[in-house]
Tab-separated table of C-alpha atoms and ligand atoms in Angstrom:
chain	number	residue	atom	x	y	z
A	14	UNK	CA	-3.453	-15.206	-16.956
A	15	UNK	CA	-3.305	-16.711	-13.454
A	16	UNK	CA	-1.503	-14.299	-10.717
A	17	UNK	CA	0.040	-15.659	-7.380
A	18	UNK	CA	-0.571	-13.117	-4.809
A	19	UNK	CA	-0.143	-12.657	-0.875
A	20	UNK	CA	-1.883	-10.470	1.743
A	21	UNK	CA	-4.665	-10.292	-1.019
A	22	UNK	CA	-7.223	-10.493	1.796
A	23	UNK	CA	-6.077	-7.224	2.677
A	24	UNK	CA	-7.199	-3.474	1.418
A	25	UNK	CA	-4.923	-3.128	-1.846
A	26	UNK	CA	-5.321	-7.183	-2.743
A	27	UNK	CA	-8.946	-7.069	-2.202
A	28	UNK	CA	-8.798	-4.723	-4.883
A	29	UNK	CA	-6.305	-6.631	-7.069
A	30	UNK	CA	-9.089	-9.380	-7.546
A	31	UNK	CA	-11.190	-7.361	-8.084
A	32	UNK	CA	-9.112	-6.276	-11.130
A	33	UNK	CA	-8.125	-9.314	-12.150
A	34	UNK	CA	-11.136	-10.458	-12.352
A	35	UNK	CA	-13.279	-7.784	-14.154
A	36	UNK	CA	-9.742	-8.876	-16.801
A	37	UNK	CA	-11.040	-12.160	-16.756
A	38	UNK	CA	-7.550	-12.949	-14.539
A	39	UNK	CA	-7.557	-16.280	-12.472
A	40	UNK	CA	-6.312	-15.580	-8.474
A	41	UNK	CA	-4.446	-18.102	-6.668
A	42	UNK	CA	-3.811	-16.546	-3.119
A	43	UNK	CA	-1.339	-17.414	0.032
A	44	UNK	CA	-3.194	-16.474	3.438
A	45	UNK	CA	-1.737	-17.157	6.635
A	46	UNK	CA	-5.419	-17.509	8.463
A	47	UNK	CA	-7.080	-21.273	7.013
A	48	UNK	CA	-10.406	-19.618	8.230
A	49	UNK	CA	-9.937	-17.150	5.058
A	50	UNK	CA	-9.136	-19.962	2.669
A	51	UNK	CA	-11.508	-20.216	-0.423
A	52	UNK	CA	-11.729	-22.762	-3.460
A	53	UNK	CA	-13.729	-21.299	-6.253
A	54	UNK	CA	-12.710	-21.450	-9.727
A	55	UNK	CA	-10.974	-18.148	-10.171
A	56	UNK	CA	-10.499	-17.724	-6.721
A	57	UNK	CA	-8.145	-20.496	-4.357
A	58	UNK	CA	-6.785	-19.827	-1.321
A	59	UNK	CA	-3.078	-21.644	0.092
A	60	UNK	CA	-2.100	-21.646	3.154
A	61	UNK	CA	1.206	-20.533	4.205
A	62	UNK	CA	2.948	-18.999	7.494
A	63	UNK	CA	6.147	-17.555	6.221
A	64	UNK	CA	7.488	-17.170	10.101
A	65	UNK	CA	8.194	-21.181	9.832
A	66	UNK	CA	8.882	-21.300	6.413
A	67	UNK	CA	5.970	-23.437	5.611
A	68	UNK	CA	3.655	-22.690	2.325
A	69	UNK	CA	1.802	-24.553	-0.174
A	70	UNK	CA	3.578	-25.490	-3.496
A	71	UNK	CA	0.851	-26.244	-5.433
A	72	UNK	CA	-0.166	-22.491	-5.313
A	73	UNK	CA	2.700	-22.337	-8.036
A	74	UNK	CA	0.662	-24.227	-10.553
A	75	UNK	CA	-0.200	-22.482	-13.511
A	76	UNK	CA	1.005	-19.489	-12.497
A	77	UNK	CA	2.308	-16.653	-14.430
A	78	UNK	CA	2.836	-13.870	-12.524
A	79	UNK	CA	3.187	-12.964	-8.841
A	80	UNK	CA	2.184	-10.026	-6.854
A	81	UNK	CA	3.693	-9.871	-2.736
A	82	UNK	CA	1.551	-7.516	-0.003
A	83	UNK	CA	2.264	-9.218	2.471
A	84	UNK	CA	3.120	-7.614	6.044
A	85	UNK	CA	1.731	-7.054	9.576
A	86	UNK	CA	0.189	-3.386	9.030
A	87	UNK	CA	2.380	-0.859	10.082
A	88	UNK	CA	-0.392	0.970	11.750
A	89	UNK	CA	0.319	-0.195	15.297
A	90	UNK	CA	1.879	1.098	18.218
A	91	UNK	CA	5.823	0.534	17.382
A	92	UNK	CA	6.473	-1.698	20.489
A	93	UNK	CA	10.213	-3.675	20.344
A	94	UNK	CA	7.432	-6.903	19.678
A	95	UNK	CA	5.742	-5.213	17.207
A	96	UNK	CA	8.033	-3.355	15.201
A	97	UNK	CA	9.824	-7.126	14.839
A	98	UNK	CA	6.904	-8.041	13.171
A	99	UNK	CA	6.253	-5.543	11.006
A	100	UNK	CA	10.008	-6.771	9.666
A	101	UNK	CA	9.651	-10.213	9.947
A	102	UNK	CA	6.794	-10.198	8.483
A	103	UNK	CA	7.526	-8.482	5.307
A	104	UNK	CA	11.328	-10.301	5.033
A	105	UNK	CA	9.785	-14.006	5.990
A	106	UNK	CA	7.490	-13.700	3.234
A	107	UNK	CA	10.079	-13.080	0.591
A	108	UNK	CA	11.980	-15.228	1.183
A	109	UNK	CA	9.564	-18.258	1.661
A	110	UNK	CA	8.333	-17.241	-1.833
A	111	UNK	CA	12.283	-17.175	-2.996
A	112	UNK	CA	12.731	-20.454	-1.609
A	113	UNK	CA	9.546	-22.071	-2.468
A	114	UNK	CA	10.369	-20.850	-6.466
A	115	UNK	CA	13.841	-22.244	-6.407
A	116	UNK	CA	11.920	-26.043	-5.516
A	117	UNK	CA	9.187	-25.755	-8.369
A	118	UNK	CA	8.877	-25.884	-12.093
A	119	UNK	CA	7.373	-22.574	-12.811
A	120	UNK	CA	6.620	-20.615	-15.862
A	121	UNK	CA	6.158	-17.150	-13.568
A	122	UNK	CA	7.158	-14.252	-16.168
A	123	UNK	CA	6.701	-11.258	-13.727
A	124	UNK	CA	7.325	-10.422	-9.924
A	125	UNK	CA	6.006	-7.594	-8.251
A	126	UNK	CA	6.666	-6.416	-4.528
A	127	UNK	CA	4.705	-3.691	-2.293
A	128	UNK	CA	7.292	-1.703	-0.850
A	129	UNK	CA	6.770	2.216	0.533
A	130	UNK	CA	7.357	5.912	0.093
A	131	UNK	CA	8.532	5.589	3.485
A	132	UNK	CA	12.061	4.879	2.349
A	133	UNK	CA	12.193	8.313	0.787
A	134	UNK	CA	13.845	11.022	3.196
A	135	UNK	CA	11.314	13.336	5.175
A	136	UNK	CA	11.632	16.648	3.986
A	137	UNK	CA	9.316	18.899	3.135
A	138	UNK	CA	11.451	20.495	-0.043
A	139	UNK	CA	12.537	17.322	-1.927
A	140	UNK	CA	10.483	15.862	-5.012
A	141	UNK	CA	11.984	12.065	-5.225
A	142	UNK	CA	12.058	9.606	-8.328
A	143	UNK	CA	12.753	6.574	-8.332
A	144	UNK	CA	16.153	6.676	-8.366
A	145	UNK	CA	17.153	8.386	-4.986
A	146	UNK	CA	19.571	6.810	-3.240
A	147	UNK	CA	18.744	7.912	0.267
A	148	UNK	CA	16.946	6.093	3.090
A	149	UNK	CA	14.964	7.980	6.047
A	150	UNK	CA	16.673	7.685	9.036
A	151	UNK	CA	13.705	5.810	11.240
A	152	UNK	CA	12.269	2.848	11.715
A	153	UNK	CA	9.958	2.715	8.304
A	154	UNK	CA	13.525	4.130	6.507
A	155	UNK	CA	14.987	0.936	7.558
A	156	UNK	CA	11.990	-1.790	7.151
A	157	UNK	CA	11.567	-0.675	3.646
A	158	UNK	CA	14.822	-0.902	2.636
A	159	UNK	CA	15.275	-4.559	3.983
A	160	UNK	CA	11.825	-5.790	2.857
A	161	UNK	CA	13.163	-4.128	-1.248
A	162	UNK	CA	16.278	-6.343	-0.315
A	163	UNK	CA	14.472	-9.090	0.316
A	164	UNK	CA	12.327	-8.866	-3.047
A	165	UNK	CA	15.857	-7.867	-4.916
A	166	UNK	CA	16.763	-11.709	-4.091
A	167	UNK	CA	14.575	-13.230	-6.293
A	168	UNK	CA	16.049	-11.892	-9.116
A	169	UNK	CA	17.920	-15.030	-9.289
A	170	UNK	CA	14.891	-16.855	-10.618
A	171	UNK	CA	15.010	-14.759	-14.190
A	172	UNK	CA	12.188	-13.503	-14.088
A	173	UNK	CA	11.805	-9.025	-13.848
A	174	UNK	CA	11.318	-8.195	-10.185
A	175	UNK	CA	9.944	-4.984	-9.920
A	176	UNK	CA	8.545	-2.795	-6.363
A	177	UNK	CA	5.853	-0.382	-6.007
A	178	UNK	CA	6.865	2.345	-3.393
A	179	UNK	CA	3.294	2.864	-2.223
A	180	UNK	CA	2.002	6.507	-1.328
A	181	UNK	CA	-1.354	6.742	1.196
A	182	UNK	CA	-3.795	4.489	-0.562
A	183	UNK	CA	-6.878	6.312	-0.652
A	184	UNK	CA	-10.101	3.961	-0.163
A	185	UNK	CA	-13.128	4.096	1.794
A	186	UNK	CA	-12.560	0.664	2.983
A	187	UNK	CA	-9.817	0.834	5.159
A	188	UNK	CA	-5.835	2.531	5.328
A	189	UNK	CA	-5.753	6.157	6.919
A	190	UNK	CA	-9.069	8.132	4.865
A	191	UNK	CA	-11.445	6.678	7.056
A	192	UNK	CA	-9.216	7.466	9.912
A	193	UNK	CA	-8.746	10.878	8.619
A	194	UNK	CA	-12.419	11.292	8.234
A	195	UNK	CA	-13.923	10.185	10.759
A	196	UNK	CA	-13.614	12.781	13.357
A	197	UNK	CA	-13.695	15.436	10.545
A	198	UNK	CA	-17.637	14.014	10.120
A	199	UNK	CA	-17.984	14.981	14.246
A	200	UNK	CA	-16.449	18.167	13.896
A	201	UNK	CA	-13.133	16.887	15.920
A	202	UNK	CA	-10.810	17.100	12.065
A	203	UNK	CA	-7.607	18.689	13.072
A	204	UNK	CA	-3.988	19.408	11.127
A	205	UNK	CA	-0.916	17.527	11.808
A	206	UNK	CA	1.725	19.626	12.774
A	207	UNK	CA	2.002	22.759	10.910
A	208	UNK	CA	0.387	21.178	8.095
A	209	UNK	CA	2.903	21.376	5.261
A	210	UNK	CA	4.107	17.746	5.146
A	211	UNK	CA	3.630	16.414	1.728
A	212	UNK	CA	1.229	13.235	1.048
A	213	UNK	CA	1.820	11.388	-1.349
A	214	UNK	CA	-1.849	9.563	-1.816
A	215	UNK	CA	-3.596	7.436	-4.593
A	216	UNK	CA	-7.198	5.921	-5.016
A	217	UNK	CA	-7.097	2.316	-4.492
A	218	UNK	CA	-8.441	1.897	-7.916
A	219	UNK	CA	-5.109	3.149	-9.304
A	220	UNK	CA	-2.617	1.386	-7.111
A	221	UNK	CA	-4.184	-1.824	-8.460
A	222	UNK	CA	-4.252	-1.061	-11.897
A	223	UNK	CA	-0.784	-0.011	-11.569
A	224	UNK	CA	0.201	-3.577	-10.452
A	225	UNK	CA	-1.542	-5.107	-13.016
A	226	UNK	CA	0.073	-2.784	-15.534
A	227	UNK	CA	3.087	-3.620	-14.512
A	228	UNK	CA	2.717	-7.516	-14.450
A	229	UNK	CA	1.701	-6.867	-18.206
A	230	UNK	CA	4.522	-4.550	-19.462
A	231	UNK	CA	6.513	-7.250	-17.595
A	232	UNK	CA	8.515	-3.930	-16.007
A	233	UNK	CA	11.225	-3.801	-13.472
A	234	UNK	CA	12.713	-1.849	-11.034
A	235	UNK	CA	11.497	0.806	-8.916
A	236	UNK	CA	7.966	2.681	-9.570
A	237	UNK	CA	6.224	5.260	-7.237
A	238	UNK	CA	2.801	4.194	-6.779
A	239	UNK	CA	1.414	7.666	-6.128
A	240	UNK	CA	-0.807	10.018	-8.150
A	241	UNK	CA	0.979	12.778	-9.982
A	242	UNK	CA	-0.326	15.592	-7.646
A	243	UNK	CA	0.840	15.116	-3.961
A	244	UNK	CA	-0.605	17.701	-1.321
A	245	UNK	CA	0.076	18.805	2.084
A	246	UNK	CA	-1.686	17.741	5.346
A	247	UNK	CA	-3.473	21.152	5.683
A	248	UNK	CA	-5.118	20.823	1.592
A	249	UNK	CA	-6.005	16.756	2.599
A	250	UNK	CA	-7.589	17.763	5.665
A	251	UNK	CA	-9.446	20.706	4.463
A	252	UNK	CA	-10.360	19.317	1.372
A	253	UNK	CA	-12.322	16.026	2.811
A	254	UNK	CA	-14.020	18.865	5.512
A	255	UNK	CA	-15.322	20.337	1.962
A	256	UNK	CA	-16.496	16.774	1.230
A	257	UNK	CA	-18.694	16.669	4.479
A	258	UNK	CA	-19.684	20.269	4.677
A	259	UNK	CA	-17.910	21.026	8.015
A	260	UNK	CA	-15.331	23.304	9.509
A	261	UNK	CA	-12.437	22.552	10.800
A	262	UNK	CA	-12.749	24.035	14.588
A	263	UNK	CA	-9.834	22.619	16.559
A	264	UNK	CA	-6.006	23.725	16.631
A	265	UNK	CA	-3.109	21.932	14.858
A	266	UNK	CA	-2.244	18.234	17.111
A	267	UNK	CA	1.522	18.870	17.335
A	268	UNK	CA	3.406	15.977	17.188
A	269	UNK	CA	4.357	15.546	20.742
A	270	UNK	CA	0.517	15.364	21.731
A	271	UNK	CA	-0.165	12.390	19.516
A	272	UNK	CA	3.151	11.027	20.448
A	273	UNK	CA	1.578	10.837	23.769
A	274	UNK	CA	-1.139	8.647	22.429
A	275	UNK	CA	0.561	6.693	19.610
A	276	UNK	CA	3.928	6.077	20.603
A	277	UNK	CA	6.901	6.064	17.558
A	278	UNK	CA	4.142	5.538	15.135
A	279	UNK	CA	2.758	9.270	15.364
A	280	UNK	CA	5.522	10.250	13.065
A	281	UNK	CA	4.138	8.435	10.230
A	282	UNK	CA	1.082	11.303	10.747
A	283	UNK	CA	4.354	14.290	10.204
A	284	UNK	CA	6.550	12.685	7.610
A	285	UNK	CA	6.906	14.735	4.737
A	286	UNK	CA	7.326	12.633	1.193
A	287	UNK	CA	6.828	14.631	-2.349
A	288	UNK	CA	7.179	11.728	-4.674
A	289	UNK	CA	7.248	12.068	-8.341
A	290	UNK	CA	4.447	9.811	-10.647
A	291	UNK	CA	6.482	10.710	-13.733
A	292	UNK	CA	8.276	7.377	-14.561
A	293	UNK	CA	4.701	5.883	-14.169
A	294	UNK	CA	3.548	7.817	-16.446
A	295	UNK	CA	6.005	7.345	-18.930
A	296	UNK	CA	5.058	3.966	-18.877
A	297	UNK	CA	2.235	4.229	-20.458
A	298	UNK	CA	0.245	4.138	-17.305
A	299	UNK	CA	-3.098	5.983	-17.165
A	300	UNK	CA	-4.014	7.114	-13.698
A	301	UNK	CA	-8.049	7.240	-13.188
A	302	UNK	CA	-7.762	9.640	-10.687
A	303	UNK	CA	-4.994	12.986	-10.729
A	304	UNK	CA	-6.793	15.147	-8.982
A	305	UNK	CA	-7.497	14.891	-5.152
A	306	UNK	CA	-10.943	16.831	-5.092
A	307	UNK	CA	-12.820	13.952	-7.495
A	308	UNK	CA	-10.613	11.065	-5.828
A	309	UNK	CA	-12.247	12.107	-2.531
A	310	UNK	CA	-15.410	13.107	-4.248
A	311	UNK	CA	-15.492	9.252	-5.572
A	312	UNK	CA	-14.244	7.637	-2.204
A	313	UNK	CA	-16.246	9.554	0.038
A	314	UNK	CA	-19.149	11.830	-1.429
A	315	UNK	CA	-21.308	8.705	-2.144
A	316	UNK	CA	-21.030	7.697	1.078
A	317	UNK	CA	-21.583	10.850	2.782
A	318	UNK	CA	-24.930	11.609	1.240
A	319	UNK	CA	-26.314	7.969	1.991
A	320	UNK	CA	-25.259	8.799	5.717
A	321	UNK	CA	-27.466	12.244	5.578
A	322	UNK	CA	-29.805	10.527	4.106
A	323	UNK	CA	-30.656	8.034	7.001
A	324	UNK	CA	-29.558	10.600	9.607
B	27	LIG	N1	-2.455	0.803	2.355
B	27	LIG	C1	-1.480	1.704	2.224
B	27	LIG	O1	-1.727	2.945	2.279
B	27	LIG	C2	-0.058	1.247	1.982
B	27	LIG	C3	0.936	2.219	1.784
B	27	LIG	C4	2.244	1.814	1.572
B	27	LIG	C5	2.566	0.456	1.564
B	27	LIG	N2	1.588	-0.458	1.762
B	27	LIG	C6	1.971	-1.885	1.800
B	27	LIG	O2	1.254	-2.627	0.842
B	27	LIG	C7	0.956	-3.937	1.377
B	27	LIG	C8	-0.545	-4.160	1.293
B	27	LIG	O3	-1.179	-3.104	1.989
B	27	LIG	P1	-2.656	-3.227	2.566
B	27	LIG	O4	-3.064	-1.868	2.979
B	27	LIG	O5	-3.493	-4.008	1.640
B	27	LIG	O6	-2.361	-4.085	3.881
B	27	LIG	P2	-3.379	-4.943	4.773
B	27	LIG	O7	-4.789	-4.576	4.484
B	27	LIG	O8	-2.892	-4.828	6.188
B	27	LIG	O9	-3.150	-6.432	4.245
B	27	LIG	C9	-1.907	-7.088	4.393
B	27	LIG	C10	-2.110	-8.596	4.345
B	27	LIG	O10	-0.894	-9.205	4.780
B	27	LIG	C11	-1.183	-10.473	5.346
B	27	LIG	N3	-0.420	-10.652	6.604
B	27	LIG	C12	-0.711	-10.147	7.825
B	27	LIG	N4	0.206	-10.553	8.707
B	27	LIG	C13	1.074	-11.351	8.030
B	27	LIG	C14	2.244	-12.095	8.393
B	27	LIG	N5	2.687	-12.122	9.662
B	27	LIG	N6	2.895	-12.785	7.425
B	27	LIG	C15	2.447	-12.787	6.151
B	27	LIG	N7	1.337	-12.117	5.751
B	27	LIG	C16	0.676	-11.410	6.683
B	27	LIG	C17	-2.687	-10.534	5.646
B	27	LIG	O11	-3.257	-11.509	4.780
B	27	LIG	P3	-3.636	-12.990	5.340
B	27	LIG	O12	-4.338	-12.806	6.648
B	27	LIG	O13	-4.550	-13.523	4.272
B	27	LIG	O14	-2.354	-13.735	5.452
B	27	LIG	C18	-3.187	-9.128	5.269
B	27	LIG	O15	-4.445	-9.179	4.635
B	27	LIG	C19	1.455	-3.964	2.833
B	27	LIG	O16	2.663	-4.666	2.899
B	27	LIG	C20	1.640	-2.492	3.167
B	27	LIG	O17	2.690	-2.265	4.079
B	27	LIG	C21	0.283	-0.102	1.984
């Protein structure tokens, strides 16, 4: 199998090739920087820069399946510049890929989108499948719901289009943990809020297995990449302090403070989203990690004695 995939220079598709190739997968990849363009055998960079419309075709060849991340990270201050971006970015790239597919001969068989958990309403009672309706009223409401558009487009190729609504990727290689962490290590960990906003996580391992399971089973739609057991702030928090042996000494941030410091973004810290794994799981997917105690144990506890070790 050869898979297509953007942003796979970033933290979920540096994962992906990993995956693909422990499966013996080839990777053809679409960067937007030439500097990260390889050419080995199973691994060959294209460039592309979906703001003019301009990509490679021959990163079509062979291909059979194709798997879109890409999208300026969200974790920015939410200027008016910025937060066009973090569109743009994500819309551009769809529809350079639609456009691109409509000009080649292809023989892709599966497409598969990143989309977000952010679409879901905040609320701190609500357990959503897949098949809500509803869109959060706020910026990342919005983006999401125009960047699923976007990927809903190239259904006109034939081929199943399906989106992962991604929950808080947990890896020790970038996305929030290490943010989370961090200060937690140098006694400065503190709650969000009141602490009872859900999170919806999953280890990194699992969110790319889960696109590679669904690239096999050829599925479509909507699918909650999350683990089955979301918690709140508070149990995250505490639960990586457990991890490093420390307390947590300071008071709850409320959200105004960080406000202060972040801007709009801070409310991506307070949003509240219990989202269900069960239509996962009833496809036959097998999570690696359920619980959050040995996902954090696996992401961090490694780590964590190495660090006391040279300390
Ligand atoms: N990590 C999470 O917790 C999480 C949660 C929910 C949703 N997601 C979504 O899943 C996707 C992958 O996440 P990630 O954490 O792996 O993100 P990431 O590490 O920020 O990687 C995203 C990749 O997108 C590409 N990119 C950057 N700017 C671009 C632009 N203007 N146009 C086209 N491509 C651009 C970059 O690749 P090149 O430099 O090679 O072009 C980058 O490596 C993202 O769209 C993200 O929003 C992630």
């Amino acid at each position: 199998m050869k898979i297509l995939i953007t942003g796979a220079t970033g933290l979920i598709g540096g994962e992906i090739v990993s995956a693909c190739h422990k499966k013996g997968y080839s990777v053809h990849y679409l960067s937007t920087s030439k500097s990260k363009l390889q050419n080995r055998e199973n691994y060959k960079g294209f460039y592309w820069n979906p703001n003019k419309n301009k990509i490679d075709l021959a990163c079509f060849k062979g291909v059979d399946a194709v798997i879109n991340l890409a999208g300026v990270s969200i974790s920015k201050r939410w200027t008016a510049t910025n937060k066009k971006k973090i569109l743009n970015s994500r819309v551009k790239s769809l529809q350079t890929l639609n456009e691109a597919i409509g000009k080649v001969n292809h023989n892709i068989a599966s497409f598969v989108s990143a989309s977000a958990i952010g679409i879901y309403p905040n609320s701190y009672t609500n357990y959503y499948e897949e098949d809500c309706q509803e869109v959060d009223d706020s910026f990342l409401g919005r983006v999401v719901e125009k960047w699923e558009e976007a990927a809903d487009q190239l259904k006109i190729h034939g081929f199943p289009v399906s989106k992962i609504r991604t929950g808080l990727v947990l890896s020790e290689d970038g996305g929030a943990l290490p943010q989370m962490a961090k200060p937690i290590r140098y006694y400065a960990g503190a709650v969000f809020g009141n602490g009872e906003q859900w999170q919806s996580w999953i280890h990194i391992k699992d969110i790319a297995s889960l696109y590679l399971h669904i690239i096999e089973k050829k599925l479509e739609g909507v699918y909650n990449g999350v683990a089955p057991n979301s918690v709140t702030n508070l149990k995250l928090t505490h639960k990586i302090a457990d991890i490093y042996n420390k307390p947590i000494l300071l008071p709850n941030i409320p959200m105004a403070a960080l406000k202060l410091v972040l801007g709009d973004m801070a409310y991506i810290l307070y949003a509240s989203q219990r989202v269900s794994a069960k239509k996962v799981e009833e496809s036959g997917f097998q999570y690696s990690f359920t619980n959050i105690c040995l996902a954090l144990k696996d992401i961090l506890q490694e780590k964590s004695q190495f660090q006391e070790e040279l300390a």
